[in-house]
Coordinates of C-alpha atoms in Angstrom, one line a residue:
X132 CA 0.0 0.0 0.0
X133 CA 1.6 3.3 -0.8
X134 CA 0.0 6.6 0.8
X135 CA 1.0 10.1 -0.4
X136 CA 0.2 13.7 -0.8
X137 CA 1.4 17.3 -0.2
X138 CA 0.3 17.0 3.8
X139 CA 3.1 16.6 6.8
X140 CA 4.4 13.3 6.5
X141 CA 3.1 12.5 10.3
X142 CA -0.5 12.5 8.8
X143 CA 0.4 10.2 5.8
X144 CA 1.8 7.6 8.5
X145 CA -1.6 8.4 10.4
X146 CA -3.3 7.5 7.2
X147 CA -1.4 4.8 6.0
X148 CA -1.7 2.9 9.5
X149 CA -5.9 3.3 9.2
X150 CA -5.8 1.9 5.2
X151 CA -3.8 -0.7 5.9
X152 CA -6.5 -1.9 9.0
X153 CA -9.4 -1.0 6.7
X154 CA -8.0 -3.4 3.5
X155 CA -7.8 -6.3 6.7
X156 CA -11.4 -5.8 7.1
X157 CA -11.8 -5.5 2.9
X158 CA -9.9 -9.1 3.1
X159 CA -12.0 -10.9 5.4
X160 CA -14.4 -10.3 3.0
X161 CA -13.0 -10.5 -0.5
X162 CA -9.5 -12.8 0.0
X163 CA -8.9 -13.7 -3.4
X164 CA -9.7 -10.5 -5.0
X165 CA -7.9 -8.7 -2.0
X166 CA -4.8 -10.6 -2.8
X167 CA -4.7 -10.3 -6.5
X168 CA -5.2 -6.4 -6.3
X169 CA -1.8 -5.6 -6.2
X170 CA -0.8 -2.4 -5.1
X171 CA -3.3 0.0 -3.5
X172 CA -2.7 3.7 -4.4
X173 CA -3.6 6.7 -1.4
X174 CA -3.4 10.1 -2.7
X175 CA -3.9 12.9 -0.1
X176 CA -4.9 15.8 -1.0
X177 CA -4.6 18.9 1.0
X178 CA -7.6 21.0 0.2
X179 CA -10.8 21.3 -2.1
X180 CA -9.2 22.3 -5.3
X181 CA -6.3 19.8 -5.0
X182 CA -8.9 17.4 -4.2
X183 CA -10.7 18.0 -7.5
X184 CA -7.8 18.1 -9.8
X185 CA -7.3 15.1 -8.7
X186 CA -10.2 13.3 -9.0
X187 CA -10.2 14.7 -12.7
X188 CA -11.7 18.2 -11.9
X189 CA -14.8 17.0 -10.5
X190 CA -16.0 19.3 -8.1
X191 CA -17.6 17.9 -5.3
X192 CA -19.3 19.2 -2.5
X193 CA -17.0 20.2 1.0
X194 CA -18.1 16.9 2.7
X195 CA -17.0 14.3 0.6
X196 CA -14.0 12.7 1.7
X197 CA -12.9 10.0 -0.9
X198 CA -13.5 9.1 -4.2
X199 CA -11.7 6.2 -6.2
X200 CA -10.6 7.6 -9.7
X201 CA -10.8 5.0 -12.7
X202 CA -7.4 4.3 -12.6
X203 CA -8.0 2.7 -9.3
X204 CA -6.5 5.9 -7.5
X205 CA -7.9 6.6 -4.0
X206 CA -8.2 10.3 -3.2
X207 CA -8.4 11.9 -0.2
X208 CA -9.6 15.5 1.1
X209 CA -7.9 16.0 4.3
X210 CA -9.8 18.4 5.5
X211 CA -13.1 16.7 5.4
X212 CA -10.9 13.5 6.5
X213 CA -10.2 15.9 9.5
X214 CA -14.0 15.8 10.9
X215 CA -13.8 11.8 11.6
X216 CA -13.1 10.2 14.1
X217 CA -10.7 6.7 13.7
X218 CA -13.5 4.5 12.6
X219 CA -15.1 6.9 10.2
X220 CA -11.7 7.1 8.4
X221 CA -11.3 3.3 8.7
X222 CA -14.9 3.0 7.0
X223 CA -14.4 5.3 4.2
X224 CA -11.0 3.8 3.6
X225 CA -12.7 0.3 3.6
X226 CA -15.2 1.7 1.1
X227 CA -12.7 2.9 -1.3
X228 CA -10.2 0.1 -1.0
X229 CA -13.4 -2.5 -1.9
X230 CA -13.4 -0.2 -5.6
X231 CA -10.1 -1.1 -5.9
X232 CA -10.1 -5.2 -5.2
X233 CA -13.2 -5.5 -7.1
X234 CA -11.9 -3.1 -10.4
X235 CA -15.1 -1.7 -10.2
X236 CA -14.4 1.8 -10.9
X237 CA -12.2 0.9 -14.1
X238 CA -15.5 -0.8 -15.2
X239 CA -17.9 1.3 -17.0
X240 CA -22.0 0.7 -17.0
X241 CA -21.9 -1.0 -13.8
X242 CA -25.2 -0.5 -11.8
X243 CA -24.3 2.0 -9.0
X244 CA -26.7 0.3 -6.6
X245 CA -24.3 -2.8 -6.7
X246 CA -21.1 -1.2 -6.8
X247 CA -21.5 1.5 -3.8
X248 CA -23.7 -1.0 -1.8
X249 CA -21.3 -3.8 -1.9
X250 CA -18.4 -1.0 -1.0
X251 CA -20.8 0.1 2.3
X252 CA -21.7 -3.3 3.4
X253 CA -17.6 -4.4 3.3
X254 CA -16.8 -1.0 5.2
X255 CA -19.3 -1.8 7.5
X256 CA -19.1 -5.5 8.4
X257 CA -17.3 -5.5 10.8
X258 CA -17.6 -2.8 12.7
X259 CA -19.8 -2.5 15.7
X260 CA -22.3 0.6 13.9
X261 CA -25.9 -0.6 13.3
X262 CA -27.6 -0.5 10.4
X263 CA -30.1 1.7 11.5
X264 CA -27.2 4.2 12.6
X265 CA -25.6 3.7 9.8
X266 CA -28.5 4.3 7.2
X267 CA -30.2 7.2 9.5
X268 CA -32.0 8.9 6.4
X269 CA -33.8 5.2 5.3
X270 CA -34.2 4.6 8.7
X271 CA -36.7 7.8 9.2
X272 CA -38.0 6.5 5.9
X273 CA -39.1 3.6 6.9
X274 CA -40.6 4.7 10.1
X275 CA -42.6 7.2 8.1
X276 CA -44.4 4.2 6.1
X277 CA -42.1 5.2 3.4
X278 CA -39.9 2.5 2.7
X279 CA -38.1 1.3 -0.9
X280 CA -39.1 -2.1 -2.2
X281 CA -36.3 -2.1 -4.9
X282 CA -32.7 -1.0 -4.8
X283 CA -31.8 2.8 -6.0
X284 CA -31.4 3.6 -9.4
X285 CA -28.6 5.7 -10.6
X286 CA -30.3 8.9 -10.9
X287 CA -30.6 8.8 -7.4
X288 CA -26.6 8.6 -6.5
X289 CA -26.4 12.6 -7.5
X290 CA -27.9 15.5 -5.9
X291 CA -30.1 15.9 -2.6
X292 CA -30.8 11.7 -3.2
X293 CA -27.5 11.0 -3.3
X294 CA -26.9 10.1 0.9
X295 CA -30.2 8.6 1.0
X296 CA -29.0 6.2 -2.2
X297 CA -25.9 5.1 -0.6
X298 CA -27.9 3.8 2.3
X299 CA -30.6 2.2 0.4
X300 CA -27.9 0.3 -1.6
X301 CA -26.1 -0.9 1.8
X302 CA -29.4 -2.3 3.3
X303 CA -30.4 -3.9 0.2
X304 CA -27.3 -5.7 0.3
X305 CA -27.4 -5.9 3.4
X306 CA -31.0 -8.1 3.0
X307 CA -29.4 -10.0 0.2
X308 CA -27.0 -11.2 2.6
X309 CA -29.4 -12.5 5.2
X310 CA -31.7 -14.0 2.7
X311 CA -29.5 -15.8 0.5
X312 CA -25.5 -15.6 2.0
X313 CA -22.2 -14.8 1.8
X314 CA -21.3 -17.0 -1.1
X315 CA -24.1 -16.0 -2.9
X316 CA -23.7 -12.5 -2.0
X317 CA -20.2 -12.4 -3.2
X318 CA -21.0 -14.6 -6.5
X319 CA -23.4 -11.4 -7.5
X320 CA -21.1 -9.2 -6.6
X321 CA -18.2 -10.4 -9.0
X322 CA -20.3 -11.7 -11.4
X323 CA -22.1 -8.1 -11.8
X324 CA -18.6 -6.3 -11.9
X325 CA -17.7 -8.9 -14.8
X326 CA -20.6 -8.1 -17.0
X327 CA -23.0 -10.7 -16.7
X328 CA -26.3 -9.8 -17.5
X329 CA -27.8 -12.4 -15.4
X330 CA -26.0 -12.6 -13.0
X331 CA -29.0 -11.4 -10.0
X332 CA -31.4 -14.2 -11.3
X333 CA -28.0 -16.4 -11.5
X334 CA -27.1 -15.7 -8.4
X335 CA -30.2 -15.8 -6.0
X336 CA -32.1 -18.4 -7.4
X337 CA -33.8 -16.9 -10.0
X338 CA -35.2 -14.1 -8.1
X339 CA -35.6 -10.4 -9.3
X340 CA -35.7 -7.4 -7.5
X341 CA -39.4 -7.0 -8.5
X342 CA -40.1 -10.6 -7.2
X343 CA -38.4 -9.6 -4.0
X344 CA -40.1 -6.7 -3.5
X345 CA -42.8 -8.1 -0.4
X346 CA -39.8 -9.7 1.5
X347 CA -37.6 -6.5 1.1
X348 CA -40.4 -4.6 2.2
X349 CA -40.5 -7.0 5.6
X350 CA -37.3 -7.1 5.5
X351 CA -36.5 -3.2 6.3
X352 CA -39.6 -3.1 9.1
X353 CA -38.3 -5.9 10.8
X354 CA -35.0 -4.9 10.8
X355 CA -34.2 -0.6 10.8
X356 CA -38.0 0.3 11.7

């Protein structure tokens, strides 16, 4: 793993030590493809504008923290990596790093529900957060009656949608998980990444996200409501 960036060397050490616990967590979910990554790339950068230029002159809004280029560079804004705390850094390093070992930011046409919901549910595996905490804006959702009964689509990952998206995506993988597996799970996973057109109906039996739609619905009550 190699960290860098125009930042005092102490905070790239600081950094480096978090990545290299969040890509352990990344592993216990995704050996193989962990292992076969190679190299993980960390770029810190040390304020908005360097933070866009890297991501290709993107701008972004002052909260975002990472963002995976796709090259498979990791990019950092340290000064919204500055409002964490150690586990929200090791989360969003976990996120990113799960881009990487799956090559699913060098992939283009990729459904976004998959590829950021299978990143949140790796960064948050392991870690001792809730999923009600950890999807606060579905969780009021669903308390209001209002719950999804099908993943987000990719409209939804950009503007005022975008948080609630990213949370929607975790918890739906989140209920794939507990219905059908880890193996099963994972087999989606790659399979999407790789292009295979069936590869949910492959995967889960020959469900759809339509046919799931009652037990997703159950699903979120029993479980965030």
């Amino acid at each position: 793993m190699r960290v860098s960036g125009s930042v005092d060397r102490a905070v790239l050490l600081s950094i480096l030590a978090v990545a290299q616990e969040a890509r352990s967590w990344v592993e216990r979910s995704w050996p193989v493809r962990t292992d076969s990554a190679g190299l993980v790339r960390i770029e810190v950068a040390s304020d908005a504008a360097q933070f866009a230029t890297l991501r290709g002159g993107v701008p972004t809004s002052p909260d975002v923290v990472a963002s995976t280029t796709p090259t498979g560079l990791i990019v950092l804004s340290r000064p919204a990596l500055g409002t964490l705390n150690v586990q929200g850094r090791r989360i969003v390093l976990a996120h990113e790093i799960t881009h990487v070992v799956l090559k699913q930011t060098t992939r283009a046409g990729l459904p976004k529900w998959v590829v950021e919901g299978s990143a949140e549910f790796t960064a948050y595996r392991f870690t001792d957060v809730s999923l009600s905490a950890a999807t606060p804006a579905l969780t009021a959702a669903v308390r209001a009656g209002k719950e999804p009964r099908v993943p987000p689509g990719d409209a939804s990952f950009s503007g005022s949608t975008t948080q609630s998206a990213y949370q929607q995506a975790h918890v739906y993988m989140a209920f794939l998980v507990t219905r059908y597996g880890l193996s099963a799970w994972r087999q989606f996973v790659v399979a999407t990444g790789e292009g295979t057109h069936n590869a949910f109906a492959e995967s889960f039996s020959g469900a759809s996200t339509q046919t799931l739609r009652p037990a997703y619905a159950a699903f979120l009550r029993r479980t965030i409501s």
